[in-house]
Short mmCIF file of C-alpha atoms in Angstrom, two decimals:
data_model
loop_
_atom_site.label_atom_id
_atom_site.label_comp_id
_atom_site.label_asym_id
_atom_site.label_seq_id
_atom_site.Cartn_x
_atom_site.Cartn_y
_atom_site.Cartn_z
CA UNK A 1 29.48 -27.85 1.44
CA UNK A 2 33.09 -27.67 2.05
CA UNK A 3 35.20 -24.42 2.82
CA UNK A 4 36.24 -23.76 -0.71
CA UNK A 5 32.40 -23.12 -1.76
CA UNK A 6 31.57 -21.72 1.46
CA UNK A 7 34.34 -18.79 0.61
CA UNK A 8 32.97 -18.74 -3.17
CA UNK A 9 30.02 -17.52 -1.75
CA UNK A 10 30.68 -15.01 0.52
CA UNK A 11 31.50 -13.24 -2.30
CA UNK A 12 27.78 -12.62 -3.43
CA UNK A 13 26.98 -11.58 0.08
CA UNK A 14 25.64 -8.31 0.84
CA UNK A 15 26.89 -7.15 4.41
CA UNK A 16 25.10 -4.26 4.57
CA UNK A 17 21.81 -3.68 5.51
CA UNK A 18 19.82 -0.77 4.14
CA UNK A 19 16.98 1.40 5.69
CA UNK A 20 14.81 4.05 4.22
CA UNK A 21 12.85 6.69 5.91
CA UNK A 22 8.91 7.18 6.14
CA UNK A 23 8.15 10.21 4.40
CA UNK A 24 4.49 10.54 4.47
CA UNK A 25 1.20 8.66 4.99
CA UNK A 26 -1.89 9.40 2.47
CA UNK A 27 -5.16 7.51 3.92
CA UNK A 28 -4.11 3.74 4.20
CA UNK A 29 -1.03 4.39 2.81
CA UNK A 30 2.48 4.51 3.82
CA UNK A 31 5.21 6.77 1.46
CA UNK A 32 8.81 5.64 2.17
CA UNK A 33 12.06 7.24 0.86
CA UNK A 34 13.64 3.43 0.27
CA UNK A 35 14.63 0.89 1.26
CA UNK A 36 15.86 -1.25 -1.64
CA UNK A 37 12.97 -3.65 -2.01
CA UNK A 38 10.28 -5.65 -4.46
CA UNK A 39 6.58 -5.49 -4.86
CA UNK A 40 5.46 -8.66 -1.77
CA UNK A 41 8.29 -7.87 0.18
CA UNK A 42 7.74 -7.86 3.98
CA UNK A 43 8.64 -4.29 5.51
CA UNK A 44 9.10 -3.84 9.34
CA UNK A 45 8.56 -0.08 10.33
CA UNK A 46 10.12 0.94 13.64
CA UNK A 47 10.32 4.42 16.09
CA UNK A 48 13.39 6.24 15.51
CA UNK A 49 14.84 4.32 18.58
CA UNK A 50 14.38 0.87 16.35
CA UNK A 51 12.60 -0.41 19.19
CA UNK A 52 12.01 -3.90 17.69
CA UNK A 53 9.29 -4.44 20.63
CA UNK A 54 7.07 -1.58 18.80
CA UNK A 55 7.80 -2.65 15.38
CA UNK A 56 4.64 -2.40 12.63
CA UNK A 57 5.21 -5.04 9.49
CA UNK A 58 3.93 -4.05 6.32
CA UNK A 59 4.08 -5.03 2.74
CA UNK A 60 5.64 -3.38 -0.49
CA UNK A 61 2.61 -2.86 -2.65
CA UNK A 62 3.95 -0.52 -5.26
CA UNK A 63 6.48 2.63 -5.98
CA UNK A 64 5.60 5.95 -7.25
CA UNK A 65 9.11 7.45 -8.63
CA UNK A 66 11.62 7.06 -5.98
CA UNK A 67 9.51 6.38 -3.02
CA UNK A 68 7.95 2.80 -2.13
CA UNK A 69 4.84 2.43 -1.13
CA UNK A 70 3.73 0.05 1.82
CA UNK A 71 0.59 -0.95 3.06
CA UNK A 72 0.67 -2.14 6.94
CA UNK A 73 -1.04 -5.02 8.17
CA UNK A 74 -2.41 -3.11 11.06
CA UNK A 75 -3.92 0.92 11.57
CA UNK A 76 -1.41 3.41 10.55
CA UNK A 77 -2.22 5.71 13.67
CA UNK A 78 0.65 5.58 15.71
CA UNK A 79 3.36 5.95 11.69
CA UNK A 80 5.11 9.34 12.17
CA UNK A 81 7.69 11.03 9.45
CA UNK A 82 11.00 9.98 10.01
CA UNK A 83 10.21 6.36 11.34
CA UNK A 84 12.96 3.74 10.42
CA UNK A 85 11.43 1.16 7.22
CA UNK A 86 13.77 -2.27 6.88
CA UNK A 87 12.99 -4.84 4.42
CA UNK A 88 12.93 -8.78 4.59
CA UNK A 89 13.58 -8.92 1.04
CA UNK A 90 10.98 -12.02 1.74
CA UNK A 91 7.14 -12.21 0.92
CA UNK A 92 4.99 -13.35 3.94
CA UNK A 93 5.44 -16.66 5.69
CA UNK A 94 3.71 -18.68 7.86
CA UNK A 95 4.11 -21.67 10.06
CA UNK A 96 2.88 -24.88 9.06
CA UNK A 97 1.91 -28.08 10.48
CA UNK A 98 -0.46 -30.93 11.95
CA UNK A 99 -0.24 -29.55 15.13
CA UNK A 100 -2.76 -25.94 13.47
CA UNK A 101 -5.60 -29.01 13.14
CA UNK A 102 -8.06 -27.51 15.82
CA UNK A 103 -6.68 -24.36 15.93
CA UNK A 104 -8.19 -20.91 15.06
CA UNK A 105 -5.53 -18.30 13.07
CA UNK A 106 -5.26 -14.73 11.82
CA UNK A 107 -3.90 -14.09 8.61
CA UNK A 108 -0.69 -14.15 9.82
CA UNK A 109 -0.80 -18.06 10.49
CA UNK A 110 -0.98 -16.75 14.45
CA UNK A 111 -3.72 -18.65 17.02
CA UNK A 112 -6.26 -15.83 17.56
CA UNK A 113 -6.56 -16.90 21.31
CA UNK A 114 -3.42 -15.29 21.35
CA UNK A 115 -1.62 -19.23 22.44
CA UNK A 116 1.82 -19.41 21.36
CA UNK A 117 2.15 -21.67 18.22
CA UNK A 118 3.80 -25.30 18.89
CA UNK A 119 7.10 -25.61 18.10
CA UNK A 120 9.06 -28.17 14.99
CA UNK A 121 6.55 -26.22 12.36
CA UNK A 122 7.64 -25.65 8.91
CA UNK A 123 8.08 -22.56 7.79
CA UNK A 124 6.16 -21.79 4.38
CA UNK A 125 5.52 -18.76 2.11
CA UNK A 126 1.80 -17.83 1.70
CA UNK A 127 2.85 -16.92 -2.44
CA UNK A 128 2.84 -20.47 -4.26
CA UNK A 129 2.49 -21.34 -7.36
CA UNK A 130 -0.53 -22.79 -9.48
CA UNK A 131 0.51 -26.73 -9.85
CA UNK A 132 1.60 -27.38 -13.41
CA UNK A 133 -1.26 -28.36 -15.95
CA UNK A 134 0.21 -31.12 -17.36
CA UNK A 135 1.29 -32.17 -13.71
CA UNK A 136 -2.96 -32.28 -13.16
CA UNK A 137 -4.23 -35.56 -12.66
CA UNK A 138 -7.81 -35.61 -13.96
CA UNK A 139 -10.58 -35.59 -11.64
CA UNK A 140 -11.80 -38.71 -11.49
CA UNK A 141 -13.26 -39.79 -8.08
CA UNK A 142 -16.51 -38.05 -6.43
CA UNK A 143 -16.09 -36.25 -2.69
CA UNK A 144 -18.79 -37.14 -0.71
CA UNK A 145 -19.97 -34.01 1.10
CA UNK A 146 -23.21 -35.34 2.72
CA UNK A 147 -25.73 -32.91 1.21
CA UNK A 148 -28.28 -35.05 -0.48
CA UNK A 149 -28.84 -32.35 -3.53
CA UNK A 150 -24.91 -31.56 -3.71
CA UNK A 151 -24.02 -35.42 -4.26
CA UNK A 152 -27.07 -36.76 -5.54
CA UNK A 153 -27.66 -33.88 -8.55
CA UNK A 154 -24.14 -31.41 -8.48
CA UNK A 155 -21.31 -34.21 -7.84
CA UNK A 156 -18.68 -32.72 -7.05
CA UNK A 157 -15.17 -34.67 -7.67
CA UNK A 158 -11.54 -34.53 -5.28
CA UNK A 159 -10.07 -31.67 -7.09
CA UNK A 160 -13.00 -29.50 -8.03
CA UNK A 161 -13.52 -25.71 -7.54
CA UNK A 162 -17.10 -24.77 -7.07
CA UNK A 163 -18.35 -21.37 -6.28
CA UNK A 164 -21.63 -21.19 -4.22
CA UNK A 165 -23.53 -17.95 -5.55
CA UNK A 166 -26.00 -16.03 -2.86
CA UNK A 167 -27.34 -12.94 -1.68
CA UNK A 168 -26.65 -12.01 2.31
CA UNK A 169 -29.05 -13.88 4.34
CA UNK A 170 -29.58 -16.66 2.11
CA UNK A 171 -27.70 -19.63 4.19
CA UNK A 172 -24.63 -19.85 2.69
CA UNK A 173 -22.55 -19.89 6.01
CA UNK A 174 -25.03 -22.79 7.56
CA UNK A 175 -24.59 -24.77 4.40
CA UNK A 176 -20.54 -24.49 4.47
CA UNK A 177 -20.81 -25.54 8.12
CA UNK A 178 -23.04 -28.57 6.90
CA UNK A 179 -20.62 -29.55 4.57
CA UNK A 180 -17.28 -28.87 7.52
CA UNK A 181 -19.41 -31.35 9.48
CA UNK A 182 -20.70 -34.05 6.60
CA UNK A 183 -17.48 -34.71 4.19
CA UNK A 184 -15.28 -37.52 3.72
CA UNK A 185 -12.38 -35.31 2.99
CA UNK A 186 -9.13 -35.77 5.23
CA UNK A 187 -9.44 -32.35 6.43
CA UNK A 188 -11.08 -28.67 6.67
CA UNK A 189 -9.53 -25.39 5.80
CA UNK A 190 -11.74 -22.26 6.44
CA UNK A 191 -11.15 -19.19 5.41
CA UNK A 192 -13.32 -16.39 7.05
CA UNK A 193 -12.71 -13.31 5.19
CA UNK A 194 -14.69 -9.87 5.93
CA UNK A 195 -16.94 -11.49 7.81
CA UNK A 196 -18.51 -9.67 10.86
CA UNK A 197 -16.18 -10.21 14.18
CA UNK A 198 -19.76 -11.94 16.20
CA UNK A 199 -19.94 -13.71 13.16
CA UNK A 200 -16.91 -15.61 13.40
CA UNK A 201 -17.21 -17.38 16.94
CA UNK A 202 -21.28 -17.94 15.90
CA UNK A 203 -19.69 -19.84 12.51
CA UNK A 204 -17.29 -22.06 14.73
CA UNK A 205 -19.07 -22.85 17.68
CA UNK A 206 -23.04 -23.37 15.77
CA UNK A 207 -22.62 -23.97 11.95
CA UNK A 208 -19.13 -25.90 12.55
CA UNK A 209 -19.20 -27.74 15.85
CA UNK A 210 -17.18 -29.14 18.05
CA UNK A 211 -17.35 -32.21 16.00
CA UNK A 212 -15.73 -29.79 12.74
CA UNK A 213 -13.66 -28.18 14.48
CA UNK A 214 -11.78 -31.25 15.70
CA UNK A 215 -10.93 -32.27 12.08
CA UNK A 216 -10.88 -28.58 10.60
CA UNK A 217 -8.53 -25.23 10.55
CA UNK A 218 -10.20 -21.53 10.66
CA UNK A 219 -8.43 -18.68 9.09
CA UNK A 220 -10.34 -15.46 10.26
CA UNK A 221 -10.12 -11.91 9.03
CA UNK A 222 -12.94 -10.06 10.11
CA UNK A 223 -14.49 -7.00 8.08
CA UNK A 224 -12.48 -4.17 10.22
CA UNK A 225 -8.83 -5.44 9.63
CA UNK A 226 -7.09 -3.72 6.91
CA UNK A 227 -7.87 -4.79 3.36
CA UNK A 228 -4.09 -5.92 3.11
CA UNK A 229 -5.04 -8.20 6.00
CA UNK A 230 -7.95 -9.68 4.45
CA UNK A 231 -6.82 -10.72 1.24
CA UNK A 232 -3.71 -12.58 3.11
CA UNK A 233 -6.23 -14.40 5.29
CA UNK A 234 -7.33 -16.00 1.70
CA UNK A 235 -3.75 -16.74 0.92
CA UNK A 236 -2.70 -18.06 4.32
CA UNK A 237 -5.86 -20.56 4.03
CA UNK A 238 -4.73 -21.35 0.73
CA UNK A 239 -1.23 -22.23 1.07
CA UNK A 240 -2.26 -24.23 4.54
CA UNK A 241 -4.56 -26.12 2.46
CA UNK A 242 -1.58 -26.59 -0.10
CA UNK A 243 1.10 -27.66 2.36
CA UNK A 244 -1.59 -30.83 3.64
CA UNK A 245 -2.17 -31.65 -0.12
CA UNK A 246 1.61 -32.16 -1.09
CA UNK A 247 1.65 -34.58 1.98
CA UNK A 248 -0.70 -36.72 0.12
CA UNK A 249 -4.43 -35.89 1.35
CA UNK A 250 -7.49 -34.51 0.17
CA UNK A 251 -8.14 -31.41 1.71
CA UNK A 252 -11.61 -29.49 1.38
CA UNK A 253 -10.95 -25.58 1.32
CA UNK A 254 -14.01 -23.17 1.77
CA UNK A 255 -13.41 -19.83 1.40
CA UNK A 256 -16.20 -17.03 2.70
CA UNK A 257 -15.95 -14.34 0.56
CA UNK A 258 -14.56 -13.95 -2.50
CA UNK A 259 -16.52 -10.99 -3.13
CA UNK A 260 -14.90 -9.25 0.24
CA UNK A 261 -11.68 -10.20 -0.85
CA UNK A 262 -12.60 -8.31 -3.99
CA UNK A 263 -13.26 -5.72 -2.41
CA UNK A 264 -10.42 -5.43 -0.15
CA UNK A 265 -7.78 -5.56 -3.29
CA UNK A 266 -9.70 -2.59 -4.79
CA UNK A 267 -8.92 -0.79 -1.68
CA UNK A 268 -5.67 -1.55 -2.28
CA UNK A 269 -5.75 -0.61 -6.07
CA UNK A 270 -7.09 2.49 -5.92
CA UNK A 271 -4.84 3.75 -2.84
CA UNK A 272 -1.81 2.89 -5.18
CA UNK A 273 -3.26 5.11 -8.16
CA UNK A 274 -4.98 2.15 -10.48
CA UNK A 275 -7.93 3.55 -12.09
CA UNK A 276 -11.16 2.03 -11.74
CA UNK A 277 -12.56 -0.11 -14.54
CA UNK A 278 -15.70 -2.33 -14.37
CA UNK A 279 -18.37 -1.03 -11.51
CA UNK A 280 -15.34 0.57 -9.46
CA UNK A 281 -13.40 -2.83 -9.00
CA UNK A 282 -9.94 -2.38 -11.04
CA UNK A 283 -7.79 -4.17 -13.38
CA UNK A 284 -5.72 -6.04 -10.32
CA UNK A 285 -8.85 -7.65 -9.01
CA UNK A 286 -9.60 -9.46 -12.37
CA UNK A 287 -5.93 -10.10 -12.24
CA UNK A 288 -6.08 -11.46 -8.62
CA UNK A 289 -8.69 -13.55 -9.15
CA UNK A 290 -7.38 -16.41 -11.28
CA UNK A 291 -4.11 -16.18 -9.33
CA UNK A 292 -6.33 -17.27 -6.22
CA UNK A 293 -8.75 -19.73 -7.72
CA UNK A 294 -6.17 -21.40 -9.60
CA UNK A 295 -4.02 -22.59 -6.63
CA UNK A 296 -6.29 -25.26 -5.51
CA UNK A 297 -7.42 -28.56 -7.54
CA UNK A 298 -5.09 -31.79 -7.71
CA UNK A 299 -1.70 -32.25 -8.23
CA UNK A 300 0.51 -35.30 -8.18
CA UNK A 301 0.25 -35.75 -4.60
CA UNK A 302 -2.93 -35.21 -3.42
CA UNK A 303 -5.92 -32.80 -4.01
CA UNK A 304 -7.61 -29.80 -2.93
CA UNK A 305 -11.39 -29.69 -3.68
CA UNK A 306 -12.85 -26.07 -2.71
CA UNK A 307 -16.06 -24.48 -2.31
CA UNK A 308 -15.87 -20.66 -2.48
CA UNK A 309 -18.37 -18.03 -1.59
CA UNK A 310 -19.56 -15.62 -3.70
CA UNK A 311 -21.59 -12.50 -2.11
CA UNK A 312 -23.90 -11.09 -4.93
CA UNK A 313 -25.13 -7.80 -5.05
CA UNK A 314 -29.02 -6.75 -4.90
CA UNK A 315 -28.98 -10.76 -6.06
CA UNK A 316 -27.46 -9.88 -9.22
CA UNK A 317 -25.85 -13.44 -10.45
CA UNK A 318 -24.19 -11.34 -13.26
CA UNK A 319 -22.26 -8.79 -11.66
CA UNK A 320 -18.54 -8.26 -12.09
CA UNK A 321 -16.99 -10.31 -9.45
CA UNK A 322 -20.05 -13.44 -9.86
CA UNK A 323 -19.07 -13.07 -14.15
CA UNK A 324 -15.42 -13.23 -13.37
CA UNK A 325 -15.60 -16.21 -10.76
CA UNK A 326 -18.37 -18.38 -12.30
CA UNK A 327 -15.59 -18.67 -15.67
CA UNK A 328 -12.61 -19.63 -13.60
CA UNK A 329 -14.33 -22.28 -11.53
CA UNK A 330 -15.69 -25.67 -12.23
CA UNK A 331 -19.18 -25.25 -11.27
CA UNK A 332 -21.41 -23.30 -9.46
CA UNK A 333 -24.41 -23.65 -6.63
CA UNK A 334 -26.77 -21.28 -6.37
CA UNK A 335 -28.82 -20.46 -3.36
CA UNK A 336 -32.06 -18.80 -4.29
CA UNK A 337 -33.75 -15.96 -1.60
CA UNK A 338 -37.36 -17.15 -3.21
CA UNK A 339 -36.81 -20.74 -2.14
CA UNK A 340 -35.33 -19.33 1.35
CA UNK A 341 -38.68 -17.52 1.71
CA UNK A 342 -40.48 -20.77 1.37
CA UNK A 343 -38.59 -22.76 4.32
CA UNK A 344 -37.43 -24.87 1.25
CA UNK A 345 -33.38 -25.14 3.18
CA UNK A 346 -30.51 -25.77 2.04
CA UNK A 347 -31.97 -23.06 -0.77
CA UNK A 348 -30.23 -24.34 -3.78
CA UNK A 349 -31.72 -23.62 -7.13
CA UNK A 350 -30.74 -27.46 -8.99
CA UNK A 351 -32.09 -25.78 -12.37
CA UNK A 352 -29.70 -22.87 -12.09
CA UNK A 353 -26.40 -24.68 -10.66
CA UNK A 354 -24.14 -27.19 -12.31
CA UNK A 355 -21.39 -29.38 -11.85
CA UNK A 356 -19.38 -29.35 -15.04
CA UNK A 357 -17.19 -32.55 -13.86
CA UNK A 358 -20.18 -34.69 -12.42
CA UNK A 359 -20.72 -36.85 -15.84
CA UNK A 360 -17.16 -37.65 -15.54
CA UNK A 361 -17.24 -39.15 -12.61
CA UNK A 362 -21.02 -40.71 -12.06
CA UNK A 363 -22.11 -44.03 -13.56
CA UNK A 364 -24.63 -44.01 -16.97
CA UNK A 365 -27.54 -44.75 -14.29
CA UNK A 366 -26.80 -41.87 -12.04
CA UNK A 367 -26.60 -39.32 -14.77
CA UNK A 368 -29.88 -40.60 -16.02
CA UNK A 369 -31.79 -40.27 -13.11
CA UNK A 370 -30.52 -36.75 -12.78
CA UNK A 371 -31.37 -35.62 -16.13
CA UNK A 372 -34.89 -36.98 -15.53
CA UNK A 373 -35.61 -35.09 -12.37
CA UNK A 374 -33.96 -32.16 -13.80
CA UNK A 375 -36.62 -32.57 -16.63
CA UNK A 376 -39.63 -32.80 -14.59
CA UNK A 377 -38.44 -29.77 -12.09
CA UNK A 378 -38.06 -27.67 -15.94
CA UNK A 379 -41.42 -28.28 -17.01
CA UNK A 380 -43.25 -27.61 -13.82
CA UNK A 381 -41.24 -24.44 -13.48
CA UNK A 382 -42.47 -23.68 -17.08
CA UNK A 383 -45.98 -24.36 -16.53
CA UNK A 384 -46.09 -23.22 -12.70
CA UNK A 385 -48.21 -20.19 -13.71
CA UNK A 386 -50.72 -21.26 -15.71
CA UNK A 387 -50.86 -24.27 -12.77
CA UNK A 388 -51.35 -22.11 -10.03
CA UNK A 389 -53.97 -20.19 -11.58
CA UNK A 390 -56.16 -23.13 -12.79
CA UNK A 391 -55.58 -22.42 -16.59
CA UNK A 392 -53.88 -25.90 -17.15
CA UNK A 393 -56.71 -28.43 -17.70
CA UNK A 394 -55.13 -32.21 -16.61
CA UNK A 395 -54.68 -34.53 -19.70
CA UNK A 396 -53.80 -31.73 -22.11
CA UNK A 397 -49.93 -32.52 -22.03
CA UNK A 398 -48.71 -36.24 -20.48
CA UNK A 399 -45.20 -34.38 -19.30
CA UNK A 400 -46.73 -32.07 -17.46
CA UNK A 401 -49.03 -34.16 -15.74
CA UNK A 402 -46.08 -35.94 -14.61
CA UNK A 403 -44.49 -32.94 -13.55
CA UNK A 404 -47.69 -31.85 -11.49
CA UNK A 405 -47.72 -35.71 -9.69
CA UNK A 406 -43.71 -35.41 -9.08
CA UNK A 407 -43.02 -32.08 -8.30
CA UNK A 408 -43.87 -32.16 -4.36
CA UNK A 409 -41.71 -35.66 -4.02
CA UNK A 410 -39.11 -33.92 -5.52
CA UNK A 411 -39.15 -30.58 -3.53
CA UNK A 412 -39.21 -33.07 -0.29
CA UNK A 413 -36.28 -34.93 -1.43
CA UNK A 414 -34.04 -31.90 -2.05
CA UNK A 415 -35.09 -30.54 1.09
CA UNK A 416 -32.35 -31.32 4.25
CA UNK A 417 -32.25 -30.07 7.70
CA UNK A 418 -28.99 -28.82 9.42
CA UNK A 419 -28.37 -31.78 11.34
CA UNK A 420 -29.11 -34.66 8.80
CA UNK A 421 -26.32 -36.15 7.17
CA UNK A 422 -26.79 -38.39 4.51
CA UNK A 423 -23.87 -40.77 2.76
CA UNK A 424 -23.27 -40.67 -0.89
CA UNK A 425 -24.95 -44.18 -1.81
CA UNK A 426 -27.76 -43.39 0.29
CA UNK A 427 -28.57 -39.91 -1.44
CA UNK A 428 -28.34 -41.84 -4.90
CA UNK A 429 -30.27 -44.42 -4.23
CA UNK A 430 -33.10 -42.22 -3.03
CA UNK A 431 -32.91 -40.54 -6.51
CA UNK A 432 -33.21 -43.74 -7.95
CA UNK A 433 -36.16 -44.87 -5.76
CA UNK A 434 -37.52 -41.64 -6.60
CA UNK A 435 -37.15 -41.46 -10.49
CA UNK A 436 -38.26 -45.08 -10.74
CA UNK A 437 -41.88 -44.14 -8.52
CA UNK A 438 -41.58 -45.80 -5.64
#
């Protein structure tokens, strides 16, 4: 750029810099008189002194007439009237690189260990864009994830977005940590959202490993942080996961909750004034949603396949958030409590889950094989009453008598403990051996 531009635009450059005032704070809430600013925007909130060493950052999250309102990313105890409010005029970013691979963060892209982050890392906003459809390459090649019922029955393709459905208790944290451990994908991303602080370290160090860890990154925000907080730890994971796919891998993303991420922007919602809609959630959560979910799949580059977690009420597979999530995704896995109850682990109902891109990317004879045991499991659920009670009298219907010699086989087959790991072609060709009687 030479001197005559440089001068051209100095003329568009604002050399002031403008402060507002906290007026008040209402629950979670922070009421400022200014500064000039936009809904995202990064606030920093200092003592009257502007002691930059005591500083609190907050976001812009909405106006109500003159005054803007800002949600901080920590308590608002120690906020007093008076208290000096600066804007960014920037949304949140984080630091980016290779060197996070390992590494533990907050939602704020910082190591929780509290280790200073290494240096030469990209700087990268946490608000991206959805890639452009017609910029979508289609999903065409299967992502081994070394569950023997996931790739043998639910394929799952690079690119995919699959929600896995579950009440609390039902394994859904051991079966994400199976998958960290078991996938040919290039690397992890983890997002932790809501979940219990013991919970966190228990995830890493039992359901992930050492041997996860080393090829995974863990964004945590645990259920006390503010809900502001929480639903960043789902973007930061997100646009990590993002900045690894535009450098041309394929990048798993699992994200633990959805539901508590949910939850935390209809904290938000109704401290800015939104009225609640469906069950109490309100109109920016349905809005959030597909703004989330929509990030991740493939672009020209490379590909982000993700497995989200969704936390269902009283086991209620309808409910708001489960309605609103199952539509946007590609598929869905449902872990049943009943099957749990039996010892029957990982506890995923086949008959009640589906992949909707797995007969796009399977052979003829794969697909086949899976209808068929799909079949048999149908009719012996049919008839598992009248079976159980002695009503069905062998020979009376040739399906399910086949059902009734199958069944058990089958039940063993989808059945995998935690520290199995089975390869694609191995989990097909036991479907195949099992399908074809031997």
């Amino acid at each position: 750029m030479n001197i005559d531009q440089l001068l051209s635009e100095l003329q568009y450059i604002d050399p002031y810099k403008r402060y507002g005032r906290v007026k008040q704070v209402v629950g979670i809430m922070i009421e400022s008189q200014g500064p000039p600013c936009s809904v995202g925007d990064i606030c920093y909130i200092f003592p009257n002194g502007r002691d930059r060493k005591k500083r609190i950052i907050g976001e812009a999250v909405g106006f109500r007439g003159e005054s803007v309102l800002i949600m901080p990313y920590t308590s608002v105890q120690d906020i007093a009237p008076g208290w000096i409010v600066e804007s960014t005029g920037e949304s949140l970013k984080i630091k980016v690189g290779p060197q996070l691979v390992g590494k533990v963060l907050n939602s704020l892209g910082e190591p929780l260990d509290g280790s200073p982050l290494p240096k030469k890392m990209r700087e990268f906003s946490t608000q991206q864009q959805p890639p452009n459809p017609l910029l979508r390459p289609p999903i065409s090649e299967p992502l081994e994830v070394g569950i023997k019922s996931i790739d043998s029955l639910l394929t799952i393709g690079k690119g995919q977005r699959v929600g896995i459905f579950a009440g609390s208790g039902v394994g859904k944290s051991t079966l994400l940590g199976m998958i960290a451990r078991n996938t040919k994908a290039d690397l992890n991303v983890i997002a932790l959202i809501g979940e219990r602080g013991r919970e966190v370290r228990e995830f890493i160090e039992r359901d992930l490993g050492k041997e996860g860890l080393e090829r995974s990154i863990v964004v945590a925000a645990t259920g006390d942080q503010p809900a502001l907080m929480r639903i960043k730890g789902a973007f930061t994971a997100t646009s990590i996961a993002e900045y690894f796919r535009d450098r041309g891998m394929d990048v798993l993303l699992m994200m633990d909750s959805v539901t508590r991420i949910a939850m935390a922007q209809r904290e938000i919602g109704l401290a800015v004034g939104e009225p609640p809609a469906t069950k109490g959630y309100t109109p920016s959560v349905f809005s959030l949603l597909p703004q989330l979910l929509e990030r991740t799949g493939t672009n020209e580059k490379g590909s982000i396949t993700a497995f989200y977690t969704v936390l269902v009420d009283g086991d209620d597979f309808n409910e708001p958030i489960a309605d609103a999530v199952r539509g946007i995704l590609d598929g869905h896995i449902v872990l049943d409590r009943a099957l749990a109850n039996k010892g029957h682990y990982p506890a995923i109902n086949v008959l009640k889950s589906i992949s909707r891109l797995m007969n796009a990317i399977v052979d003829e004879s794969h697909q086949r094989s899976a209808e068929s045991l799909r079949e048999i499991m149908d009719t012996y659920v049919r008839s598992e009453d009248l079976i159980n009670i002695g009503a069905y009298k062998r020979g009376t219907s040739p399906e399910i008598d086949r059902a009734i010699d199958y069944y058990p086989k089958i039940v063993e087959f989808l059945k995998q403990k935690v520290n199995e790991k089975y390869s694609m072609e191995e989990s097909v060709g036991r479907l195949h051996q099992l399908m074809a009687g031997e």
